[in-house]
XYZ file of C-alpha atoms in Angstrom:
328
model
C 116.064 107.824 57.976
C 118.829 108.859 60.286
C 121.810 111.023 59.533
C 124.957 109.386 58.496
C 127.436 112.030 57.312
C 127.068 115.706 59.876
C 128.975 118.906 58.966
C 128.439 121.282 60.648
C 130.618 125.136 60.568
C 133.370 123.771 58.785
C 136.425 125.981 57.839
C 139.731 126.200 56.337
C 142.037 128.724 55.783
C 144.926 128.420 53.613
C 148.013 130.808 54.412
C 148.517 132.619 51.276
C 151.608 135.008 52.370
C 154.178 135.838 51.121
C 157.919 135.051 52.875
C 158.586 136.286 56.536
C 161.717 138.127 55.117
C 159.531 140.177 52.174
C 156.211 140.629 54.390
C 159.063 142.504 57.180
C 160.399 144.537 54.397
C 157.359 145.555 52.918
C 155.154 145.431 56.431
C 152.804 143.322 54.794
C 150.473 141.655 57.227
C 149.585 137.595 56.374
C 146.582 136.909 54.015
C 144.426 133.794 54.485
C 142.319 132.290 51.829
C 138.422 131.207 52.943
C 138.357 128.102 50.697
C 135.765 126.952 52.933
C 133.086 129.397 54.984
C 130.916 127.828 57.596
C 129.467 124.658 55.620
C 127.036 122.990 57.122
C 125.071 120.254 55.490
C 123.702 116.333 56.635
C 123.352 113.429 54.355
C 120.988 110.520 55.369
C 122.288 106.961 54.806
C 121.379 105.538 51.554
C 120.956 108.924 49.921
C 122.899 110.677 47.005
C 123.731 114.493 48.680
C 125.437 116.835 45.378
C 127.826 119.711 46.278
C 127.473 121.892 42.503
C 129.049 124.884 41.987
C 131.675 126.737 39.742
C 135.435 126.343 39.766
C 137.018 127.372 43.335
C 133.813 127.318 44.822
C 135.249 125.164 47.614
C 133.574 121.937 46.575
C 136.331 119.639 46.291
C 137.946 121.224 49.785
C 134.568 120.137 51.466
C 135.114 116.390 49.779
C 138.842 116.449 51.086
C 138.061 117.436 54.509
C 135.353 115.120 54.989
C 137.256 112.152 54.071
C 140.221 113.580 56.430
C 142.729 114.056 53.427
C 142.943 117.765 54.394
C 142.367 119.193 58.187
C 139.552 121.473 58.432
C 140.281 125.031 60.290
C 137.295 124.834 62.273
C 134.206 123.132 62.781
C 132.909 119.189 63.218
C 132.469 116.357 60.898
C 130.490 113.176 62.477
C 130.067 109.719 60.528
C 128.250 107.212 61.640
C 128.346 109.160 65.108
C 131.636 109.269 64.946
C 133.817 112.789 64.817
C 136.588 113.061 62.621
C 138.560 115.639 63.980
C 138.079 114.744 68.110
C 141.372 113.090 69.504
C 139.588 110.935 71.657
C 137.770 108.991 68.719
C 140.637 108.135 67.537
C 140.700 104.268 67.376
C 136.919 104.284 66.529
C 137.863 106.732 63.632
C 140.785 103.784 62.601
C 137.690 101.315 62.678
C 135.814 103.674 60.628
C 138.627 104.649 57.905
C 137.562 101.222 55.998
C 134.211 102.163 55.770
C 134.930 105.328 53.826
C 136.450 105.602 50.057
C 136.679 108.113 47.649
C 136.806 108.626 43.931
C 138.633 111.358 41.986
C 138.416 113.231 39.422
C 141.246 111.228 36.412
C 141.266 107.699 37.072
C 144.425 107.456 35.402
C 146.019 109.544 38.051
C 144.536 107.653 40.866
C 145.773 104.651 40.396
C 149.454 103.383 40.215
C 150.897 102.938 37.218
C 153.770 100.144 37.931
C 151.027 98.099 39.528
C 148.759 95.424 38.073
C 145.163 95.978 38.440
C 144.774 92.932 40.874
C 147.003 94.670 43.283
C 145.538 97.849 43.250
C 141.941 96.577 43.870
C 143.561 94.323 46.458
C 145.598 96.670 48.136
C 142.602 97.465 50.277
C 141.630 94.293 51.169
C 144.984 93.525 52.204
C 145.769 97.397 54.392
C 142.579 96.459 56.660
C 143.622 92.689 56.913
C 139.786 92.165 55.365
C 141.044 88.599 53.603
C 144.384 86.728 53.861
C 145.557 84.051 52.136
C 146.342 84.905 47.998
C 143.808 82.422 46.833
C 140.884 83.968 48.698
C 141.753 87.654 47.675
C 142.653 86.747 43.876
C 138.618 85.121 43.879
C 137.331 88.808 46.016
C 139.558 91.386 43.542
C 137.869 89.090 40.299
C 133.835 89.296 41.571
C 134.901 93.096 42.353
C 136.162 92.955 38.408
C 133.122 91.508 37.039
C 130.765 93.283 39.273
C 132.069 96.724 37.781
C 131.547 95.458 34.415
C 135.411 94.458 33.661
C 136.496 90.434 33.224
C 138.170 88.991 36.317
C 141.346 88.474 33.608
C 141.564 92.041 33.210
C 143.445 91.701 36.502
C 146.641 90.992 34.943
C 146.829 94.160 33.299
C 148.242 97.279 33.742
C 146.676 100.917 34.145
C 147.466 102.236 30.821
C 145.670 99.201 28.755
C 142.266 100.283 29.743
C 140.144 103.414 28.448
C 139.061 106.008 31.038
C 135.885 104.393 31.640
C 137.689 101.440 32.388
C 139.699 102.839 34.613
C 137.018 104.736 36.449
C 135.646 101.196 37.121
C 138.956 100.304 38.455
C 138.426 102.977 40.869
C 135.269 102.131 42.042
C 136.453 98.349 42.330
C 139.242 99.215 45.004
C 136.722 101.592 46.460
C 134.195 98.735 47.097
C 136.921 96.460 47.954
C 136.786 97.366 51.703
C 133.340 96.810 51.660
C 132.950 100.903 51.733
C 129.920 102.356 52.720
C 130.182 106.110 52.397
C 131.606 107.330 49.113
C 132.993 110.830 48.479
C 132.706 111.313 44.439
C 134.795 114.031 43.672
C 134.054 115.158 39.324
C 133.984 111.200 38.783
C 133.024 111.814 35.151
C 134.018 114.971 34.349
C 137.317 113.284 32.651
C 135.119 110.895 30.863
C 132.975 110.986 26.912
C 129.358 112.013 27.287
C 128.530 108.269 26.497
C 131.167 106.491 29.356
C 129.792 109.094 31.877
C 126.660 107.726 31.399
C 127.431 104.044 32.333
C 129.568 104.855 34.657
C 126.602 107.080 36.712
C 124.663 104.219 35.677
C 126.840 101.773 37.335
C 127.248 103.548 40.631
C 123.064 104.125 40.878
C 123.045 100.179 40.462
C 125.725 99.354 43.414
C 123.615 102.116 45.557
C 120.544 100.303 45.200
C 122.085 97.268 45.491
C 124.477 97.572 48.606
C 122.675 100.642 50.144
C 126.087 102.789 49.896
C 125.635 106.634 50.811
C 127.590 109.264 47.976
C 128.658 113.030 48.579
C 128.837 113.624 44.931
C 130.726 116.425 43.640
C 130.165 118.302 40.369
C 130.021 121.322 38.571
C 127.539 119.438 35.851
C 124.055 120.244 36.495
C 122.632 117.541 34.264
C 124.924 115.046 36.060
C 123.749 116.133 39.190
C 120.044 115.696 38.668
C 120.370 112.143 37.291
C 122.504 110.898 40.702
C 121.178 113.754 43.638
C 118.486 112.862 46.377
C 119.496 116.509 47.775
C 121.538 119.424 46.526
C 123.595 121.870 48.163
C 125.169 124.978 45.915
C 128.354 126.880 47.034
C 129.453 129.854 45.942
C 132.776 131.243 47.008
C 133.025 128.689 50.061
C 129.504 129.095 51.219
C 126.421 127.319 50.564
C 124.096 129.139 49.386
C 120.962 126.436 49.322
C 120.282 123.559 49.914
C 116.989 121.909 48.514
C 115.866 117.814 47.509
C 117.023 117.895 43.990
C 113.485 117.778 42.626
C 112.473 120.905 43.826
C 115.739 122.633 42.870
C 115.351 122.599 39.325
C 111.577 123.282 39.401
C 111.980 126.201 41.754
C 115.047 127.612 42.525
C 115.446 129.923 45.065
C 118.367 131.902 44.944
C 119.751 134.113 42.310
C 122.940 132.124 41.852
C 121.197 129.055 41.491
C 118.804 130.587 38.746
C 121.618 131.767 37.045
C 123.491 127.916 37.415
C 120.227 126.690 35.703
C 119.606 129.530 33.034
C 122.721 128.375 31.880
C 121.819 124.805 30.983
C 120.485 124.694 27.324
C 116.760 124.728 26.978
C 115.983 121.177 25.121
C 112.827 121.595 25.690
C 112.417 124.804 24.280
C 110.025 126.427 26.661
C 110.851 130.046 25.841
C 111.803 131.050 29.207
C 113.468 133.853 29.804
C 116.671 132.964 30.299
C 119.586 135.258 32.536
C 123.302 133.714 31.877
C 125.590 133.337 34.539
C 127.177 136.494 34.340
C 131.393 137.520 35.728
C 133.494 135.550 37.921
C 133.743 134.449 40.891
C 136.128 137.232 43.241
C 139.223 136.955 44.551
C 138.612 134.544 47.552
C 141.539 136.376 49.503
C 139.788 139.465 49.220
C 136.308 138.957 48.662
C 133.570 141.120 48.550
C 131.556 142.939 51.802
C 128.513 141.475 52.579
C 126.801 138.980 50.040
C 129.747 137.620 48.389
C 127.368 137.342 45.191
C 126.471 141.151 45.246
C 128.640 142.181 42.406
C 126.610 139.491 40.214
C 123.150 139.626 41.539
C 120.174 141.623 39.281
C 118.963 142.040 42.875
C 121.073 143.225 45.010
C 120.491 146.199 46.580
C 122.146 147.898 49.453
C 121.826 145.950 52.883
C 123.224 143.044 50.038
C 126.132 145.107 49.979
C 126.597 145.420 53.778
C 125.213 142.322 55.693
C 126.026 138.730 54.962
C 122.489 136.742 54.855
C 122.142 134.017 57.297
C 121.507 130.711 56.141
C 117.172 130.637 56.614
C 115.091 127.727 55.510
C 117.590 126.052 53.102
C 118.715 129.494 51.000
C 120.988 132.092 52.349
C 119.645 135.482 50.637
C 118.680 138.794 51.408
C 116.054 139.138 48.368
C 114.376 135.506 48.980
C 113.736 136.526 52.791
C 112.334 139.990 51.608
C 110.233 138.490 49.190
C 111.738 140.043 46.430
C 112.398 137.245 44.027
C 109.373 135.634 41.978
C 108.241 132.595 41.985
């Protein structure tokens, strides 16, 4: 199965300074936030690839940048062999644009307000000229309705009628509606009841299977994650720090932070592990720490973890994996 999605290096800096005026007064040099730290990761078409993580560890930057909502510092994103940030692509990027969609995080705030549903889901249609005369696209937005679950009537409605399921599924209605094929899921439940995330991952494993579409799924939900993920990248602190199919992630992870991410998941089954919480926070991303930005965390850090960043080495990036000093 070839690649479809290719990041490799990417980078972004936000400028984090204070005003020219107080930085001359004070001789304050400019500080730059790494929200993002040499990311590199490929998803195969058809395939579910999960960025997890805690809270500002760059996932949702990644998710922006790949979809071209936010320019990336450095580095290359290709889709479908096509690169996102080279001027010279840039009618066959145009072409792509359609083929790409994303879902956020409230569904409420996604979607307009002052508009019915049957423009919203149609406003796509109508942007890349897919259908044009108002019979034909009132029939396309109601078999988008019904196949989301949602009556082709519920068209006439407004935003603030539905629940937040509901108007997840709007979302993912005007996402397929320009027949997208590579979906960038950014915490599409996280808003959501226990029992609505569930259909709603339930839904989007069904219109996988059944039109082949390719997800970067974002989430800080491990449980989530391992119910939609083929493959599984973790970030900490704008890095990844592994990558592994999801499979083997939870029945032998590699690095610390990911053992911690997992000890942290309640033990249904009651195995009597021993169990290591996920202990601090994350640092300051403007000034962050030497070395392994996980040092100040890690049971097993030692010295060179304090000194020398590890280099990203058959799918983990750790000092104590490559010295053989974690157990299986």
């Amino acid at each position: 199965m070839s690649d479809f999605v290719e990041v490799k290096d990417l980078r972004r800096l936000f400028d984090v300074s204070k005003p020219l005026v107080t930085r001359l007064i004070e001789r304050a040099p400019k500080q730059y936030l790494k929200a993002v730290d040499g990311v590199s990761f490929s998803i195969r078409k058809g395939e579910t690839f999960a960025l997890v993580g805690e809270s500002g560890s760059g996932k949702s930057t990644v998710a922006r940048m790949v979809v071209g909502l936010l320019p990336a510092t450095e580095g290359t994103i290709t889709i479908d062999g096509v690169s996102m940030r080279d001027k010279a692509d840039a009618a066959a990027r145009q072409k792509l644009r359609r083929r790409i969609q994303m879902i956020f995080q409230d569904p409420y705030a996604s979607l307009n307000p002052r508009w019915r549903v049957e423009r919203i889901v149609a406003e796509p249609i109508r942007a890349f000229g897919l259908i044009t005369t108002p019979d034909a696209i009132r029939a396309r937005v109601g078999e988008l309705l019904t196949l989301v679950g949602l009556h082709p009537d519920d068209g006439r409605k407004f935003p603030h009628e539905f629940s937040g399921g509901q108007r997840q599924r709007i979302a993912i209605a005007r996402a397929l509606a320009s027949n997208a094929e590579f979906l960038v899921c950014d915490e599409p439940t996280s808003a959501l009841d226990v029992s609505v995330q569930a259909q709603i991952l339930n839904l989007m494993k069904e219109l996988q299977e059944s039109f082949g579409l390719t997800y970067l799924f974002i989430s800080h939900n491990l449980a989530v994650v391992r119910y939609m993920a083929t493959r599984i990248g973790v970030m900490y602190l704008g890095r990844l720090v592994e990558i592994a199919p999801a499979r083997e992630l939870f029945a032998r992870p590699r690095h610390p932070y990911t053992r911690m991410l997992l000890d942290a998941v309640p033990d249904l089954h009651m195995s009597g592990r021993t169990r290591t919480p996920v202990g601090g926070e994350i640092p300051n991303p403007i000034n962050p720490p030497p070395g392994c930005t996980f040092h100040p965390r890690c049971p097993l850090a030692n010295e060179r973890c304090r000194r020398e960043a590890p280099a990203f080495i058959d799918g983990v990036a750790c000092h104590a994996v490559e010295e053989g000093r974690v157990a299986a």
